[in-house]
Each structure stands twice: as C-alpha cells, then as structure tokens.
Amino acid sequence: MRAGGAGPELTGMGKMGFRAAAAAAVFLALLGEAGAFYLPGVAPRKYKTGERMRVKVNTLTSDLTPLQFDYYNIPFCEPRGGEKELAENLGEVLAGERTETSAYKLHTNVTRLCKVACRKRWTPKAVREFRDFAGANFRANMRLDNLPGAELVVFRDQRGDEFVSYRLGYPLAEPFGRNASNFYVNNHLRITIRYHNVNTRGTRMEKIEEPGVLIVGFELKAMSIDHKFVGKWNPLCAYNNSCTLSTCSQTRGPQPNAPKLKLESNKKPMDIIWTYDVLWVHSDVKWASRWDVYLQMQWQDDEIHYSIIYTCTLYYITHTHTHTHTHTHTHTHRQDDEIHWFSIINSSVILLFLSGKP
C-alpha cells in the first residue's frame, strides 16, 4: 500500500527552506491573532449555473491511528484517463496531504440521482486490503471549493445526551453481525452541496460584480447498495449517463428496500458498481461563516488532541531515518521528513484553537 500525505515532489533545499519558512510564518501569525482565524489557500470563488466543478480526493484517515493513506490505495473509480495529482495550496501542504482528481462529475445547481461512477472488479487481494481498512475505521476524505466534505452524525456524550455534529469524510464500510470482519461496502455516496446566491441586480454592485453562487457547505452521506443492472453491462454507460439500474432510479434515487452489498470473503473476487447523488440546497449562511460548523465540531475530550500530537511526534522520531512505506511516486527521505514536520505544526495549531479554554 502507498502511504498518503506526501505532496508533489520538491527539489533542493531552497524550496524546502521556503516551505518551512512559510509554515513558521503562518504558525506565528495564528499565534498573534487571538481573535481571528485564517485558513491558508482559501479565497471566495463564484460559480455560474451549469459550470463544471472539481471534487478533489486526498486521504484515508482513521481516529485509531495517525497514519494517513492515499485515497487510491483502495481501488475506487478513477476519472477518465486516470487520476492526476493536483497542485497544493498552503493549507494542504501544512496538513501533508496529496490531492488528486476524482470520478465525481458535478455541475453548479445541477441535481443528479443515481449517477454511475464505474463498475470495478476487486481481486481477492483488494478485498482483503479493504477489509483491513474497514476494520480500522478508515474514512475517505474529499474537498470541494477547498471545503472538506463532512458527514452529519449523531453523537452521545458521557451523560447519555444526544447531539448532532459533523465528522470529516465518510466511512468506507458498515459493520454487521457479531463477526468483526463482516462489512457492507459503502458504494453509494450522497453529496449535498449548500450554496449561497450572489445577486447584485438592482444594486450599486451590478456593474462590477457578476451574479453566481458561493459554496458554503459540503456534506457526504455514504450507504451500501447491492446494485443490479438491467440488460448487458456497457462499460461506457458511466460516461454517457446511459446505465440502467433496478436498484437506483435517476428520477427517484436509491430504492429504500434495496439490499446492501456484503464484502466477499478474502478468497473471492467481487464486482462493485459505484454510484452517487448530487443535491443542491440553498442556504442563508454567508461565505465568511461557512467554516463555523467545522470549528464547532464536538470532540470527545481535549486529551485526544494531546494524544494525537504525542503519537505523531513519536511516529516522526522513530521514522525519520527508517521509512518502511512504499510510494507510487518517488520521494526522498528529506521530503518525507518535511511533510511530517508540517503535520506536527498543523496538529499543534489545531490543538491551540480547539482545546483552548475561554
């Protein structure tokens, strides 16, 4: 498996020094601005109706381990022509993320139901590796307009009270039964995009600012469906939107009583049809406030933040000179070390903001 978290290759000490200096500058700036919160690499971007939007995929993460893996460690659907590595902004560099293109096709204010991304045949080895990821509670992460995708979930605190919050990414699988190795594969993704209209008609801004929409929310909900297709399967149907499924309607969405897709045993291959919905929902949230739901995410305890930083630091110390992970792209030891340092700085900044007492 290829470990995630490394960005595009850097050459020479000059770029390394520049990135380190930039990271330190951002870190110090955040410390100096006690009442402000700035997210590097993020700026307002308006979209016109029908404009194509890019969904980025980056890492597989778990709350059970500080290790991150590349999204395509799992044989998900790839965009036509294969996945491509994308340029990073400073925020992604600090997080040690490598972003790549995805097979998800989105257009502004265009709702889609049961869109087929692809059909994949997994080998027994792929099934076994997916089971390992699912057993470790890994989640897939993606971004739209620099906004991380998040799942709306219900938490229960120590007193037993329930509250609603968000959790980054979406789960790869759903466990079932008493056997810890039994899983349903989450092969259908419902993407909900919340947007805010920018309408300058009739105002003094009409001549200098064009209308459009701003993205203020990016929600993900994963589910498992054992898809059945009608007729003979055509691999090109995913590109011309001609796939017909009896378990998922392009006008009504997934069938409520559709059976779930069980993960096969480690000795058998399996075919998986991957689908997704795209829903657009108007929101009164302003663009400047779209990060509020992330900053208000509920964490189980402040000690978790300290544990994460301690674990990441320990991992860095023990792996500075002995890297055992294999990468699809070639990276030097110095580059990997640099990414670890960025991750530690990033975790420290998160700690300061999320565990601070008023």
JSON list of C-alpha atoms in Angstrom, two decimals, residues 143-265:
[
{"chain": "A", "resi": 143, "resn": "ARG", "atom": "CA", "xyz": [-12.78, 18.55, -0.91]},
{"chain": "A", "resi": 144, "resn": "LEU", "atom": "CA", "xyz": [-14.93, 20.87, -2.97]},
{"chain": "A", "resi": 145, "resn": "ASP", "atom": "CA", "xyz": [-14.02, 24.53, -3.37]},
{"chain": "A", "resi": 146, "resn": "ASN", "atom": "CA", "xyz": [-11.36, 23.99, -0.66]},
{"chain": "A", "resi": 147, "resn": "LEU", "atom": "CA", "xyz": [-14.10, 22.87, 1.76]},
{"chain": "A", "resi": 148, "resn": "PRO", "atom": "CA", "xyz": [-13.70, 19.43, 3.36]},
{"chain": "A", "resi": 149, "resn": "GLY", "atom": "CA", "xyz": [-16.57, 17.00, 2.94]},
{"chain": "A", "resi": 150, "resn": "ALA", "atom": "CA", "xyz": [-18.23, 16.10, 6.25]},
{"chain": "A", "resi": 151, "resn": "GLU", "atom": "CA", "xyz": [-20.85, 13.63, 7.45]},
{"chain": "A", "resi": 152, "resn": "LEU", "atom": "CA", "xyz": [-23.76, 14.73, 9.63]},
{"chain": "A", "resi": 153, "resn": "VAL", "atom": "CA", "xyz": [-23.78, 12.38, 12.61]},
{"chain": "A", "resi": 154, "resn": "VAL", "atom": "CA", "xyz": [-25.46, 11.99, 15.99]},
{"chain": "A", "resi": 155, "resn": "PHE", "atom": "CA", "xyz": [-23.11, 11.73, 18.98]},
{"chain": "A", "resi": 156, "resn": "ARG", "atom": "CA", "xyz": [-23.82, 10.68, 22.54]},
{"chain": "A", "resi": 157, "resn": "ASP", "atom": "CA", "xyz": [-21.91, 12.33, 25.38]},
{"chain": "A", "resi": 158, "resn": "GLN", "atom": "CA", "xyz": [-20.86, 10.78, 28.71]},
{"chain": "A", "resi": 159, "resn": "ARG", "atom": "CA", "xyz": [-24.22, 11.68, 30.27]},
{"chain": "A", "resi": 160, "resn": "GLY", "atom": "CA", "xyz": [-26.11, 9.89, 27.51]},
{"chain": "A", "resi": 161, "resn": "ASP", "atom": "CA", "xyz": [-27.39, 13.08, 25.88]},
{"chain": "A", "resi": 162, "resn": "GLU", "atom": "CA", "xyz": [-27.51, 13.11, 22.09]},
{"chain": "A", "resi": 163, "resn": "PHE", "atom": "CA", "xyz": [-26.35, 15.98, 19.91]},
{"chain": "A", "resi": 164, "resn": "VAL", "atom": "CA", "xyz": [-25.85, 16.49, 16.18]},
{"chain": "A", "resi": 165, "resn": "SER", "atom": "CA", "xyz": [-22.49, 17.44, 14.75]},
{"chain": "A", "resi": 166, "resn": "TYR", "atom": "CA", "xyz": [-20.25, 16.84, 11.75]},
{"chain": "A", "resi": 167, "resn": "ARG", "atom": "CA", "xyz": [-17.44, 14.39, 11.17]},
{"chain": "A", "resi": 168, "resn": "LEU", "atom": "CA", "xyz": [-14.86, 14.76, 8.41]},
{"chain": "A", "resi": 169, "resn": "GLY", "atom": "CA", "xyz": [-15.04, 12.34, 5.48]},
{"chain": "A", "resi": 170, "resn": "TYR", "atom": "CA", "xyz": [-17.33, 9.35, 5.16]},
{"chain": "A", "resi": 171, "resn": "PRO", "atom": "CA", "xyz": [-16.99, 5.73, 6.38]},
{"chain": "A", "resi": 172, "resn": "LEU", "atom": "CA", "xyz": [-15.73, 3.13, 3.91]},
{"chain": "A", "resi": 173, "resn": "ALA", "atom": "CA", "xyz": [-17.96, 0.38, 5.23]},
{"chain": "A", "resi": 174, "resn": "GLU", "atom": "CA", "xyz": [-20.69, -0.54, 7.69]},
{"chain": "A", "resi": 175, "resn": "PRO", "atom": "CA", "xyz": [-20.07, -3.45, 10.10]},
{"chain": "A", "resi": 176, "resn": "PHE", "atom": "CA", "xyz": [-22.78, -6.03, 10.70]},
{"chain": "A", "resi": 177, "resn": "GLY", "atom": "CA", "xyz": [-23.23, -9.17, 12.74]},
{"chain": "A", "resi": 178, "resn": "ARG", "atom": "CA", "xyz": [-21.10, -10.44, 15.60]},
{"chain": "A", "resi": 179, "resn": "ASN", "atom": "CA", "xyz": [-18.11, -11.21, 13.41]},
{"chain": "A", "resi": 180, "resn": "ALA", "atom": "CA", "xyz": [-15.76, -8.21, 13.39]},
{"chain": "A", "resi": 181, "resn": "SER", "atom": "CA", "xyz": [-14.74, -8.95, 9.80]},
{"chain": "A", "resi": 182, "resn": "ASN", "atom": "CA", "xyz": [-18.24, -8.70, 8.30]},
{"chain": "A", "resi": 183, "resn": "PHE", "atom": "CA", "xyz": [-18.88, -5.46, 6.43]},
{"chain": "A", "resi": 184, "resn": "TYR", "atom": "CA", "xyz": [-21.25, -3.83, 3.97]},
{"chain": "A", "resi": 185, "resn": "VAL", "atom": "CA", "xyz": [-19.36, -1.84, 1.34]},
{"chain": "A", "resi": 186, "resn": "ASN", "atom": "CA", "xyz": [-20.45, 1.80, 1.15]},
{"chain": "A", "resi": 187, "resn": "ASN", "atom": "CA", "xyz": [-20.61, 2.05, -2.63]},
{"chain": "A", "resi": 188, "resn": "HIS", "atom": "CA", "xyz": [-23.19, 4.87, -2.93]},
{"chain": "A", "resi": 189, "resn": "LEU", "atom": "CA", "xyz": [-22.40, 8.43, -1.92]},
{"chain": "A", "resi": 190, "resn": "ARG", "atom": "CA", "xyz": [-24.95, 11.19, -1.48]},
{"chain": "A", "resi": 191, "resn": "ILE", "atom": "CA", "xyz": [-23.30, 14.58, -1.96]},
{"chain": "A", "resi": 192, "resn": "THR", "atom": "CA", "xyz": [-25.22, 17.58, -0.65]},
{"chain": "A", "resi": 193, "resn": "ILE", "atom": "CA", "xyz": [-23.89, 20.99, -1.66]},
{"chain": "A", "resi": 194, "resn": "ARG", "atom": "CA", "xyz": [-25.14, 24.03, 0.21]},
{"chain": "A", "resi": 195, "resn": "TYR", "atom": "CA", "xyz": [-24.83, 27.28, -1.68]},
{"chain": "A", "resi": 196, "resn": "HIS", "atom": "CA", "xyz": [-25.45, 30.98, -1.19]},
{"chain": "A", "resi": 197, "resn": "ASN", "atom": "CA", "xyz": [-26.67, 33.16, -4.06]},
{"chain": "A", "resi": 198, "resn": "VAL", "atom": "CA", "xyz": [-24.80, 36.30, -5.02]},
{"chain": "A", "resi": 199, "resn": "ASN", "atom": "CA", "xyz": [-27.31, 38.53, -6.78]},
{"chain": "A", "resi": 200, "resn": "THR", "atom": "CA", "xyz": [-26.24, 42.10, -7.47]},
{"chain": "A", "resi": 201, "resn": "ARG", "atom": "CA", "xyz": [-29.13, 43.04, -9.77]},
{"chain": "A", "resi": 202, "resn": "GLY", "atom": "CA", "xyz": [-30.61, 46.39, -8.82]},
{"chain": "A", "resi": 203, "resn": "THR", "atom": "CA", "xyz": [-27.71, 47.29, -6.54]},
{"chain": "A", "resi": 204, "resn": "ARG", "atom": "CA", "xyz": [-24.72, 49.57, -6.97]},
{"chain": "A", "resi": 205, "resn": "MET", "atom": "CA", "xyz": [-22.52, 46.46, -7.37]},
{"chain": "A", "resi": 206, "resn": "GLU", "atom": "CA", "xyz": [-24.37, 45.31, -10.51]},
{"chain": "A", "resi": 207, "resn": "LYS", "atom": "CA", "xyz": [-21.83, 46.80, -12.94]},
{"chain": "A", "resi": 208, "resn": "ILE", "atom": "CA", "xyz": [-18.71, 45.49, -11.21]},
{"chain": "A", "resi": 209, "resn": "GLU", "atom": "CA", "xyz": [-19.74, 42.08, -9.87]},
{"chain": "A", "resi": 210, "resn": "GLU", "atom": "CA", "xyz": [-21.38, 39.24, -11.78]},
{"chain": "A", "resi": 211, "resn": "PRO", "atom": "CA", "xyz": [-24.03, 37.04, -10.15]},
{"chain": "A", "resi": 212, "resn": "GLY", "atom": "CA", "xyz": [-23.24, 33.47, -9.17]},
{"chain": "A", "resi": 213, "resn": "VAL", "atom": "CA", "xyz": [-23.24, 31.07, -6.24]},
{"chain": "A", "resi": 214, "resn": "LEU", "atom": "CA", "xyz": [-20.80, 30.58, -3.38]},
{"chain": "A", "resi": 215, "resn": "ILE", "atom": "CA", "xyz": [-20.30, 27.15, -1.84]},
{"chain": "A", "resi": 216, "resn": "VAL", "atom": "CA", "xyz": [-21.00, 27.23, 1.91]},
{"chain": "A", "resi": 217, "resn": "GLY", "atom": "CA", "xyz": [-21.50, 23.54, 2.72]},
{"chain": "A", "resi": 218, "resn": "PHE", "atom": "CA", "xyz": [-20.24, 20.16, 1.50]},
{"chain": "A", "resi": 219, "resn": "GLU", "atom": "CA", "xyz": [-21.98, 17.20, 3.13]},
{"chain": "A", "resi": 220, "resn": "LEU", "atom": "CA", "xyz": [-21.43, 13.49, 2.50]},
{"chain": "A", "resi": 221, "resn": "LYS", "atom": "CA", "xyz": [-23.60, 10.51, 3.31]},
{"chain": "A", "resi": 222, "resn": "ALA", "atom": "CA", "xyz": [-22.42, 7.02, 2.39]},
{"chain": "A", "resi": 223, "resn": "MET", "atom": "CA", "xyz": [-24.63, 3.96, 2.05]},
{"chain": "A", "resi": 224, "resn": "SER", "atom": "CA", "xyz": [-24.42, 0.40, 0.79]},
{"chain": "A", "resi": 225, "resn": "ILE", "atom": "CA", "xyz": [-26.47, -0.89, -2.16]},
{"chain": "A", "resi": 226, "resn": "ASP", "atom": "CA", "xyz": [-26.12, -4.24, -3.89]},
{"chain": "A", "resi": 227, "resn": "HIS", "atom": "CA", "xyz": [-26.76, -2.79, -7.33]},
{"chain": "A", "resi": 228, "resn": "LYS", "atom": "CA", "xyz": [-28.40, -4.78, -10.11]},
{"chain": "A", "resi": 229, "resn": "PHE", "atom": "CA", "xyz": [-28.21, -3.55, -13.68]},
{"chain": "A", "resi": 230, "resn": "VAL", "atom": "CA", "xyz": [-30.74, -4.08, -16.47]},
{"chain": "A", "resi": 231, "resn": "GLY", "atom": "CA", "xyz": [-29.61, -5.80, -19.65]},
{"chain": "A", "resi": 232, "resn": "LYS", "atom": "CA", "xyz": [-25.99, -6.23, -20.69]},
{"chain": "A", "resi": 233, "resn": "TRP", "atom": "CA", "xyz": [-23.41, -4.10, -18.93]},
{"chain": "A", "resi": 234, "resn": "ASN", "atom": "CA", "xyz": [-21.73, -1.47, -21.09]},
{"chain": "A", "resi": 235, "resn": "PRO", "atom": "CA", "xyz": [-18.54, -0.02, -19.54]},
{"chain": "A", "resi": 236, "resn": "LEU", "atom": "CA", "xyz": [-19.09, 3.25, -21.42]},
{"chain": "A", "resi": 237, "resn": "CYS", "atom": "CA", "xyz": [-22.52, 3.87, -19.87]},
{"chain": "A", "resi": 238, "resn": "ALA", "atom": "CA", "xyz": [-20.91, 5.71, -16.94]},
{"chain": "A", "resi": 239, "resn": "TYR", "atom": "CA", "xyz": [-19.56, 8.34, -19.35]},
{"chain": "A", "resi": 240, "resn": "ASN", "atom": "CA", "xyz": [-22.71, 8.87, -21.43]},
{"chain": "A", "resi": 241, "resn": "ASN", "atom": "CA", "xyz": [-25.14, 8.52, -18.50]},
{"chain": "A", "resi": 242, "resn": "SER", "atom": "CA", "xyz": [-26.96, 5.53, -20.02]},
{"chain": "A", "resi": 243, "resn": "CYS", "atom": "CA", "xyz": [-26.58, 2.95, -17.22]},
{"chain": "A", "resi": 244, "resn": "THR", "atom": "CA", "xyz": [-29.88, 1.47, -16.05]},
{"chain": "A", "resi": 245, "resn": "LEU", "atom": "CA", "xyz": [-30.08, 0.05, -12.53]},
{"chain": "A", "resi": 246, "resn": "SER", "atom": "CA", "xyz": [-33.06, -1.67, -10.97]},
{"chain": "A", "resi": 247, "resn": "THR", "atom": "CA", "xyz": [-31.84, -0.67, -7.50]},
{"chain": "A", "resi": 248, "resn": "CYS", "atom": "CA", "xyz": [-31.33, 3.04, -8.17]},
{"chain": "A", "resi": 249, "resn": "SER", "atom": "CA", "xyz": [-33.53, 5.37, -10.21]},
{"chain": "A", "resi": 250, "resn": "GLN", "atom": "CA", "xyz": [-32.25, 8.54, -11.87]},
{"chain": "A", "resi": 251, "resn": "THR", "atom": "CA", "xyz": [-35.57, 10.21, -11.10]},
{"chain": "A", "resi": 252, "resn": "ARG", "atom": "CA", "xyz": [-36.36, 8.88, -7.61]},
{"chain": "A", "resi": 253, "resn": "GLY", "atom": "CA", "xyz": [-32.99, 7.92, -6.20]},
{"chain": "A", "resi": 254, "resn": "PRO", "atom": "CA", "xyz": [-31.96, 4.68, -4.43]},
{"chain": "A", "resi": 255, "resn": "GLN", "atom": "CA", "xyz": [-34.66, 2.10, -3.73]},
{"chain": "A", "resi": 256, "resn": "PRO", "atom": "CA", "xyz": [-35.50, 2.26, 0.01]},
{"chain": "A", "resi": 257, "resn": "ASN", "atom": "CA", "xyz": [-35.58, -1.53, 0.36]},
{"chain": "A", "resi": 258, "resn": "ALA", "atom": "CA", "xyz": [-32.56, -2.30, -1.83]},
{"chain": "A", "resi": 259, "resn": "PRO", "atom": "CA", "xyz": [-30.29, -4.97, -0.30]},
{"chain": "A", "resi": 260, "resn": "LYS", "atom": "CA", "xyz": [-26.87, -3.94, 0.99]},
{"chain": "A", "resi": 261, "resn": "LEU", "atom": "CA", "xyz": [-23.61, -5.03, -0.62]},
{"chain": "A", "resi": 262, "resn": "LYS", "atom": "CA", "xyz": [-21.76, -7.56, 1.53]},
{"chain": "A", "resi": 263, "resn": "LEU", "atom": "CA", "xyz": [-17.99, -7.68, 1.35]},
{"chain": "A", "resi": 264, "resn": "GLU", "atom": "CA", "xyz": [-16.91, -11.05, -0.05]},
{"chain": "A", "resi": 265, "resn": "SER", "atom": "CA", "xyz": [-14.52, -13.41, 1.70]}
]
